[in-house]
Amino acid sequence: MSSSSTVKVSFVGLGNMGMQMALNLATQRENDELSDLQFTVYDMNEANIVKFMKEAESAGISNLLQAAPDLKTLAEANPDFVVKSLPTCEASEAVVSGIVSNLPPSSSKACLFIDTSTISPAVSKKLHRQVKSISPHHDYVDAPVSGGVKGATDASLTFMTGCSSEETFTKIQPLLKRMGKAVLHCGESGSGSAVKLCNNAALAAQMIGICEAMSLGESLGVDPTVLADVMNVSTAKCWSSEVNNPHPVAAKGIGSGASANDYEGGFGTALMLKDLNLALDASVEEGKSMPVTSLSRQLYSLADNRGLGRKDFGVMLQFLNGK
C-alpha cells in the first residue's frame, strides 16, 4: 500500500470492542505502511461518538478524526476502507446496504469492507455478493476477532479472515495489524465467520468449566487467587482462567478480567448467547450434533433472562452461585 497518498478509512460501530479498535487504527505505528489516513467514524448512538472523541482527544489524535452524521454522508466521501464492528447480522446487513447504495456511482476506486462483527457464514457470503455486485472493484472480507476487550485495547487481537482475493488480503493487512497481532487467512468468503463461531462455541464451554471450578474451589475453602495461580500453570490453563478469570478476587490478583470491574466492559452474555445461536443454527444446517454447545446456550439464555445480558459472560459464575 502506498504511503504517498491519503487513504480514507471509515469505522462503523463504537461499542466496547469497536471503540478501542478504532482508537488503535487511528494511531500511527512506527514503521507501518499507513502514514497518511483520513479517518471517519460513525455510530448510531451519539453518546458513543462523544465518548470516542473524548478518548481520541486524550490520546492526542482528535485532530486526525471526524464523525459522520449518517451512513449516506460517510459513503459519499468515497472511502477506501470501511471497517465495521457491530453486534448482529441485521446491523451488519443494514450498514453495508446503507453504504453501498450511496457510494459515488461513477467512481472506479475500490471500497474494501472489513467486517469484524461475529455474524453467520451465510450472511458473510451474502454481503460479499452484494458488495461485488455494485462494482467489481469493491470487495468484502469477513474478519471477526478473538482477544476480547483487553485484546482490542492492547492491539493484540487475532483476525480470522474470509477473503476470496489475495490482492484484497494483502491490502487489508496494514490496517488489521494496527489493531491486532495476528491476521489469519481462513479461506474463501464466509470462512472467517465460520472459524469464529467454532472458536466461541469452544470458549463458551471453557468459561462455564472455569466458573464451575472456581465456584467449587471457593466452597471447599480454597483462596480464589491460589486456585487461579495453580490452574494457570497446570492443565486447566486457558484464556478464561488466565486473562478473563470470572472470579473477581482472582481477576484482581491476575491484573485483568471484567469480573474485577463488576463484569462491566467485557464480552456481554447476550452477545455470547447470540454467537451460540449462530453456531447451533450452522450445526443444524450441516447436520452436526453439538450437545455441549446446546447446554452452554441453555445456561447463557437463563443468565440473560435473569437480567445479566449486558454483563461480561464470566458473570456465569455469579449465576451458578445463585446470585
CSV table of C-alpha atoms in Angstrom, one decimal:
chain,number,residue,atom,x,y,z
A,1,MET,CA,0.0,0.0,0.0
A,2,SER,CA,1.4,3.3,-1.0
A,3,SER,CA,2.1,5.8,1.8
A,4,SER,CA,2.3,8.7,-0.6
A,5,SER,CA,-1.4,9.3,-0.9
A,6,THR,CA,-4.2,9.9,1.6
A,7,VAL,CA,-6.1,6.7,2.5
A,8,LYS,CA,-9.7,7.2,3.5
A,9,VAL,CA,-10.8,4.9,6.3
A,10,SER,CA,-14.2,4.8,7.9
A,11,PHE,CA,-15.0,2.9,11.1
A,12,VAL,CA,-18.6,2.0,11.9
A,13,GLY,CA,-19.6,0.7,15.4
A,14,LEU,CA,-18.1,2.2,18.5
A,15,GLY,CA,-19.1,-0.3,21.2
A,16,ASN,CA,-16.8,-1.9,23.8
A,17,MET,CA,-14.7,-3.6,21.1
A,18,GLY,CA,-15.1,-1.1,18.3
A,19,MET,CA,-14.2,1.9,20.5
A,20,GLN,CA,-10.7,0.5,21.3
A,21,MET,CA,-10.1,-0.9,17.8
A,22,ALA,CA,-10.9,2.4,16.2
A,23,LEU,CA,-8.6,4.3,18.5
A,24,ASN,CA,-5.7,1.9,17.6
A,25,LEU,CA,-6.5,2.1,13.9
A,26,ALA,CA,-6.3,5.9,14.0
A,27,THR,CA,-3.0,5.8,15.8
A,28,GLN,CA,0.2,5.9,13.7
A,29,ARG,CA,2.5,2.9,14.4
A,30,GLU,CA,6.3,3.1,13.9
A,31,ASN,CA,7.3,1.7,10.5
A,32,ASP,CA,3.8,0.8,9.4
A,33,GLU,CA,2.5,1.4,5.9
A,34,LEU,CA,-0.3,3.9,6.7
A,35,SER,CA,1.4,7.3,7.1
A,36,ASP,CA,-1.5,9.4,5.9
A,37,LEU,CA,-5.0,8.5,6.9
A,38,GLN,CA,-8.2,10.4,6.6
A,39,PHE,CA,-10.2,8.8,9.4
A,40,THR,CA,-14.0,9.0,9.9
A,41,VAL,CA,-16.2,7.3,12.5
A,42,TYR,CA,-19.9,6.6,12.8
A,43,ASP,CA,-22.2,5.1,15.4
A,44,MET,CA,-26.0,5.3,15.5
A,45,ASN,CA,-25.6,6.0,19.2
A,46,GLU,CA,-24.5,9.7,19.5
A,47,ALA,CA,-23.2,9.0,23.1
A,48,ASN,CA,-20.6,6.5,21.7
A,49,ILE,CA,-19.3,9.1,19.2
A,50,VAL,CA,-18.9,11.7,22.0
A,51,LYS,CA,-17.1,9.2,24.2
A,52,PHE,CA,-14.8,8.2,21.3
A,53,MET,CA,-13.9,11.8,20.5
A,54,LYS,CA,-13.0,12.4,24.2
A,55,GLU,CA,-10.8,9.3,24.2
A,56,ALA,CA,-9.2,10.4,21.0
A,57,GLU,CA,-8.5,13.8,22.5
A,58,SER,CA,-6.9,12.3,25.5
A,59,ALA,CA,-4.7,10.2,23.1
A,60,GLY,CA,-3.8,13.3,21.2
A,61,ILE,CA,-5.3,12.1,17.9
A,62,SER,CA,-8.6,14.0,17.8
A,63,ASN,CA,-7.2,16.4,15.1
A,64,LEU,CA,-6.9,13.4,12.7
A,65,LEU,CA,-10.6,12.4,13.1
A,66,GLN,CA,-14.1,13.4,12.1
A,67,ALA,CA,-17.5,12.0,12.8
A,68,ALA,CA,-20.0,11.4,10.0
A,69,PRO,CA,-23.7,12.3,10.8
A,70,ASP,CA,-25.0,9.4,8.9
A,71,LEU,CA,-24.1,6.5,6.6
A,72,LYS,CA,-25.1,8.4,3.5
A,73,THR,CA,-22.5,11.2,4.3
A,74,LEU,CA,-19.9,8.5,5.1
A,75,ALA,CA,-20.5,6.8,1.8
A,76,GLU,CA,-20.5,9.9,-0.3
A,77,ALA,CA,-16.9,10.7,1.0
A,78,ASN,CA,-15.9,7.6,-1.1
A,79,PRO,CA,-13.8,5.7,1.5
A,80,ASP,CA,-11.1,3.3,0.5
A,81,PHE,CA,-11.9,1.1,3.5
A,82,VAL,CA,-14.9,0.6,5.7
A,83,VAL,CA,-14.2,-1.3,9.0
A,84,LYS,CA,-17.3,-2.5,10.9
A,85,SER,CA,-17.7,-3.8,14.5
A,86,LEU,CA,-21.4,-4.5,15.0
A,87,PRO,CA,-23.4,-6.7,17.3
A,88,THR,CA,-25.7,-8.6,15.0
A,89,CYS,CA,-26.2,-9.9,11.5
A,90,GLU,CA,-29.1,-7.5,10.9
A,91,ALA,CA,-26.9,-4.5,11.9
A,92,SER,CA,-24.1,-5.6,9.6
A,93,GLU,CA,-26.5,-6.0,6.7
A,94,ALA,CA,-28.1,-2.6,7.3
A,95,VAL,CA,-24.8,-0.8,7.4
A,96,VAL,CA,-23.5,-2.5,4.2
A,97,SER,CA,-26.7,-1.7,2.4
A,98,GLY,CA,-26.7,1.9,3.7
A,99,ILE,CA,-23.2,2.5,2.4
A,100,VAL,CA,-23.2,0.7,-1.0
A,101,SER,CA,-26.4,2.4,-2.0
A,102,ASN,CA,-24.7,5.8,-1.6
A,103,LEU,CA,-21.2,5.2,-2.9
A,104,PRO,CA,-20.4,7.5,-5.8
A,105,PRO,CA,-21.7,5.6,-8.9
A,106,SER,CA,-19.1,6.8,-11.3
A,107,SER,CA,-16.1,6.0,-9.1
A,108,SER,CA,-13.8,3.3,-10.3
A,109,LYS,CA,-12.0,3.3,-6.9
A,110,ALA,CA,-12.2,0.2,-4.8
A,111,CYS,CA,-14.1,0.3,-1.5
A,112,LEU,CA,-13.0,-2.6,0.7
A,113,PHE,CA,-15.3,-3.6,3.5
A,114,ILE,CA,-13.7,-5.3,6.6
A,115,ASP,CA,-16.4,-6.8,8.8
A,116,THR,CA,-15.0,-7.6,12.2
A,117,SER,CA,-18.5,-8.5,13.5
A,118,THR,CA,-19.4,-12.0,14.5
A,119,ILE,CA,-22.1,-13.0,12.1
A,120,SER,CA,-23.2,-16.1,10.3
A,121,PRO,CA,-21.1,-17.5,7.4
A,122,ALA,CA,-24.3,-17.4,5.2
A,123,VAL,CA,-24.7,-13.6,5.9
A,124,SER,CA,-21.0,-13.0,5.2
A,125,LYS,CA,-21.3,-14.7,1.8
A,126,LYS,CA,-24.4,-12.8,1.1
A,127,LEU,CA,-22.7,-9.4,1.9
A,128,HIS,CA,-19.7,-10.4,-0.2
A,129,ARG,CA,-22.0,-11.0,-3.2
A,130,GLN,CA,-23.9,-7.7,-2.6
A,131,VAL,CA,-20.7,-5.6,-2.5
A,132,LYS,CA,-19.2,-7.3,-5.5
A,133,SER,CA,-22.5,-6.8,-7.5
A,134,ILE,CA,-22.1,-3.0,-7.1
A,135,SER,CA,-18.7,-2.9,-8.7
A,136,PRO,CA,-16.0,-5.5,-9.5
A,137,HIS,CA,-13.5,-3.1,-7.8
A,138,HIS,CA,-15.2,-3.4,-4.4
A,139,ASP,CA,-14.7,-6.3,-2.0
A,140,TYR,CA,-16.0,-7.6,1.3
A,141,VAL,CA,-13.9,-9.5,3.9
A,142,ASP,CA,-15.3,-11.2,7.0
A,143,ALA,CA,-12.7,-10.7,9.7
A,144,PRO,CA,-14.1,-11.4,13.1
A,145,VAL,CA,-11.7,-11.2,16.0
A,146,SER,CA,-10.6,-13.0,19.1
A,147,GLY,CA,-9.0,-11.5,22.2
A,148,GLY,CA,-11.9,-9.6,23.9
A,149,VAL,CA,-11.8,-6.0,25.1
A,150,LYS,CA,-8.3,-6.4,26.5
A,151,GLY,CA,-7.1,-7.6,23.1
A,152,ALA,CA,-8.8,-4.7,21.4
A,153,THR,CA,-7.3,-2.2,23.9
A,154,ASP,CA,-3.8,-3.7,23.7
A,155,ALA,CA,-4.0,-4.1,19.9
A,156,SER,CA,-3.3,-7.8,20.3
A,157,LEU,CA,-6.4,-9.2,18.6
A,158,THR,CA,-6.4,-12.2,16.3
A,159,PHE,CA,-8.3,-11.6,13.0
A,160,MET,CA,-9.9,-14.6,11.3
A,161,THR,CA,-10.3,-13.5,7.7
A,162,GLY,CA,-12.5,-15.0,5.0
A,163,CYS,CA,-11.2,-13.4,1.8
A,164,SER,CA,-11.6,-14.6,-1.8
A,165,SER,CA,-8.8,-12.4,-3.2
A,166,GLU,CA,-5.1,-12.5,-2.4
A,167,GLU,CA,-4.8,-8.9,-3.6
A,168,THR,CA,-7.5,-7.8,-1.1
A,169,PHE,CA,-5.9,-9.8,1.7
A,170,THR,CA,-2.6,-8.0,1.1
A,171,LYS,CA,-4.3,-4.6,1.1
A,172,ILE,CA,-6.1,-5.0,4.4
A,173,GLN,CA,-3.2,-6.3,6.4
A,174,PRO,CA,-1.6,-2.9,7.3
A,175,LEU,CA,-5.0,-1.8,8.8
A,176,LEU,CA,-5.6,-5.0,10.7
A,177,LYS,CA,-2.0,-5.0,12.1
A,178,ARG,CA,-2.6,-1.7,13.7
A,179,MET,CA,-5.4,-3.4,15.7
A,180,GLY,CA,-4.0,-6.9,16.2
A,181,LYS,CA,-1.1,-9.2,16.4
A,182,ALA,CA,-2.2,-11.9,14.0
A,183,VAL,CA,-4.0,-11.8,10.7
A,184,LEU,CA,-5.0,-15.3,9.7
A,185,HIS,CA,-6.4,-16.2,6.2
A,186,CYS,CA,-9.0,-18.9,6.9
A,187,GLY,CA,-10.2,-19.4,3.3
A,188,GLU,CA,-12.8,-18.0,1.0
A,189,SER,CA,-15.6,-15.6,1.9
A,190,GLY,CA,-17.5,-16.8,5.0
A,191,SER,CA,-14.7,-18.9,6.3
A,192,GLY,CA,-13.6,-16.3,8.9
A,193,SER,CA,-17.1,-16.2,10.3
A,194,ALA,CA,-17.2,-20.0,10.4
A,195,VAL,CA,-13.9,-20.2,12.3
A,196,LYS,CA,-15.1,-17.5,14.8
A,197,LEU,CA,-18.3,-19.4,15.6
A,198,CYS,CA,-16.3,-22.6,16.2
A,199,ASN,CA,-14.0,-20.7,18.4
A,200,ASN,CA,-16.8,-19.1,20.5
A,201,ALA,CA,-18.6,-22.4,20.9
A,202,ALA,CA,-15.5,-23.8,22.5
A,203,LEU,CA,-14.9,-20.6,24.5
A,204,ALA,CA,-18.4,-20.7,26.0
A,205,ALA,CA,-18.0,-24.2,27.3
A,206,GLN,CA,-14.5,-23.3,28.5
A,207,MET,CA,-15.8,-20.4,30.6
A,208,ILE,CA,-18.5,-22.5,32.1
A,209,GLY,CA,-16.0,-25.1,33.1
A,210,ILE,CA,-13.8,-22.4,34.8
A,211,CYS,CA,-16.8,-20.9,36.5
A,212,GLU,CA,-17.8,-24.3,38.0
A,213,ALA,CA,-14.2,-25.0,39.1
A,214,MET,CA,-13.8,-21.6,40.7
A,215,SER,CA,-17.1,-21.9,42.5
A,216,LEU,CA,-16.3,-25.4,43.8
A,217,GLY,CA,-12.9,-24.4,44.9
A,218,GLU,CA,-14.1,-21.4,46.9
A,219,SER,CA,-16.8,-23.6,48.6
A,220,LEU,CA,-14.0,-26.0,49.6
A,221,GLY,CA,-12.1,-23.2,51.2
A,222,VAL,CA,-9.5,-22.6,48.6
A,223,ASP,CA,-8.4,-19.0,48.1
A,224,PRO,CA,-9.6,-18.0,44.5
A,225,THR,CA,-6.2,-16.4,43.8
A,226,VAL,CA,-4.4,-19.5,44.7
A,227,LEU,CA,-6.7,-21.7,42.7
A,228,ALA,CA,-6.3,-19.5,39.6
A,229,ASP,CA,-2.5,-19.4,40.0
A,230,VAL,CA,-2.4,-23.2,40.2
A,231,MET,CA,-4.7,-23.6,37.2
A,232,ASN,CA,-2.7,-21.2,35.2
A,233,VAL,CA,0.4,-23.4,35.5
A,234,SER,CA,-1.5,-26.7,35.1
A,235,THR,CA,-3.6,-28.4,32.5
A,236,ALA,CA,-6.7,-26.2,33.1
A,237,LYS,CA,-4.8,-23.2,31.9
A,238,CYS,CA,-6.8,-21.3,29.3
A,239,TRP,CA,-8.0,-17.8,28.3
A,240,SER,CA,-10.9,-17.9,30.7
A,241,SER,CA,-8.6,-18.8,33.7
A,242,GLU,CA,-5.6,-16.6,32.8
A,243,VAL,CA,-6.9,-13.5,31.0
A,244,ASN,CA,-10.6,-13.2,31.9
A,245,ASN,CA,-11.0,-15.1,35.1
A,246,PRO,CA,-14.6,-15.0,36.2
A,247,HIS,CA,-13.8,-14.7,39.9
A,248,PRO,CA,-13.4,-11.0,41.0
A,249,VAL,CA,-10.7,-11.8,43.6
A,250,ALA,CA,-8.7,-13.9,41.1
A,251,ALA,CA,-9.1,-11.3,38.4
A,252,LYS,CA,-7.7,-8.6,40.6
A,253,GLY,CA,-4.8,-10.8,41.5
A,254,ILE,CA,-4.0,-11.5,37.9
A,255,GLY,CA,-4.5,-7.9,36.9
A,256,SER,CA,-7.0,-8.4,34.1
A,257,GLY,CA,-10.6,-9.5,33.7
A,258,ALA,CA,-14.0,-7.9,33.6
A,259,SER,CA,-15.1,-9.6,36.8
A,260,ALA,CA,-12.7,-7.2,38.7
A,261,ASN,CA,-14.9,-4.4,37.4
A,262,ASP,CA,-18.3,-5.9,38.3
A,263,TYR,CA,-18.3,-7.7,34.9
A,264,GLU,CA,-18.5,-4.4,33.1
A,265,GLY,CA,-16.7,-3.6,29.8
A,266,GLY,CA,-16.2,-7.2,28.6
A,267,PHE,CA,-17.9,-9.5,26.2
A,268,GLY,CA,-21.5,-9.4,27.0
A,269,THR,CA,-23.5,-12.5,28.0
A,270,ALA,CA,-26.2,-11.6,25.4
A,271,LEU,CA,-23.5,-11.4,22.7
A,272,MET,CA,-22.2,-14.8,23.6
A,273,LEU,CA,-25.7,-16.2,23.5
A,274,LYS,CA,-26.1,-14.7,20.0
A,275,ASP,CA,-22.9,-16.4,18.9
A,276,LEU,CA,-24.1,-19.7,20.3
A,277,ASN,CA,-27.4,-19.4,18.5
A,278,LEU,CA,-25.5,-18.8,15.2
A,279,ALA,CA,-23.2,-21.7,15.8
A,280,LEU,CA,-26.1,-24.1,16.6
A,281,ASP,CA,-28.0,-22.8,13.5
A,282,ALA,CA,-25.0,-23.6,11.4
A,283,SER,CA,-24.7,-27.1,13.0
A,284,VAL,CA,-28.3,-27.8,12.1
A,285,GLU,CA,-27.7,-26.8,8.5
A,286,GLU,CA,-24.7,-29.1,8.4
A,287,GLY,CA,-26.3,-32.0,10.3
A,288,LYS,CA,-23.8,-31.8,13.2
A,289,SER,CA,-24.6,-32.6,16.8
A,290,MET,CA,-23.3,-30.2,19.4
A,291,PRO,CA,-24.6,-31.3,22.8
A,292,VAL,CA,-22.2,-29.3,24.9
A,293,THR,CA,-22.8,-26.1,22.9
A,294,SER,CA,-26.5,-26.7,23.3
A,295,LEU,CA,-26.1,-26.9,27.1
A,296,SER,CA,-24.0,-23.8,27.1
A,297,ARG,CA,-26.7,-21.9,25.2
A,298,GLN,CA,-29.3,-23.0,27.7
A,299,LEU,CA,-27.2,-21.7,30.6
A,300,TYR,CA,-26.4,-18.4,28.9
A,301,SER,CA,-30.1,-18.0,27.9
A,302,LEU,CA,-31.1,-18.4,31.6
A,303,ALA,CA,-28.4,-15.9,32.7
A,304,ASP,CA,-29.7,-13.5,30.0
A,305,ASN,CA,-33.2,-13.9,31.2
A,306,ARG,CA,-32.0,-13.2,34.8
A,307,GLY,CA,-31.0,-9.7,33.5
A,308,LEU,CA,-27.3,-10.4,33.1
A,309,GLY,CA,-27.2,-9.9,29.3
A,310,ARG,CA,-25.0,-6.8,29.5
A,311,LYS,CA,-22.6,-8.2,31.9
A,312,ASP,CA,-19.4,-10.0,30.7
A,313,PHE,CA,-20.1,-13.6,30.1
A,314,GLY,CA,-17.9,-14.6,33.0
A,315,VAL,CA,-20.8,-13.5,35.2
A,316,MET,CA,-21.9,-17.1,34.7
A,317,LEU,CA,-20.0,-17.7,37.9
A,318,GLN,CA,-22.5,-15.5,39.8
A,319,PHE,CA,-25.4,-17.1,38.0
A,320,LEU,CA,-24.3,-20.6,39.0
A,321,ASN,CA,-23.8,-19.4,42.6
A,322,GLY,CA,-27.5,-18.2,42.6
A,323,LYS,CA,-26.7,-14.5,42.7
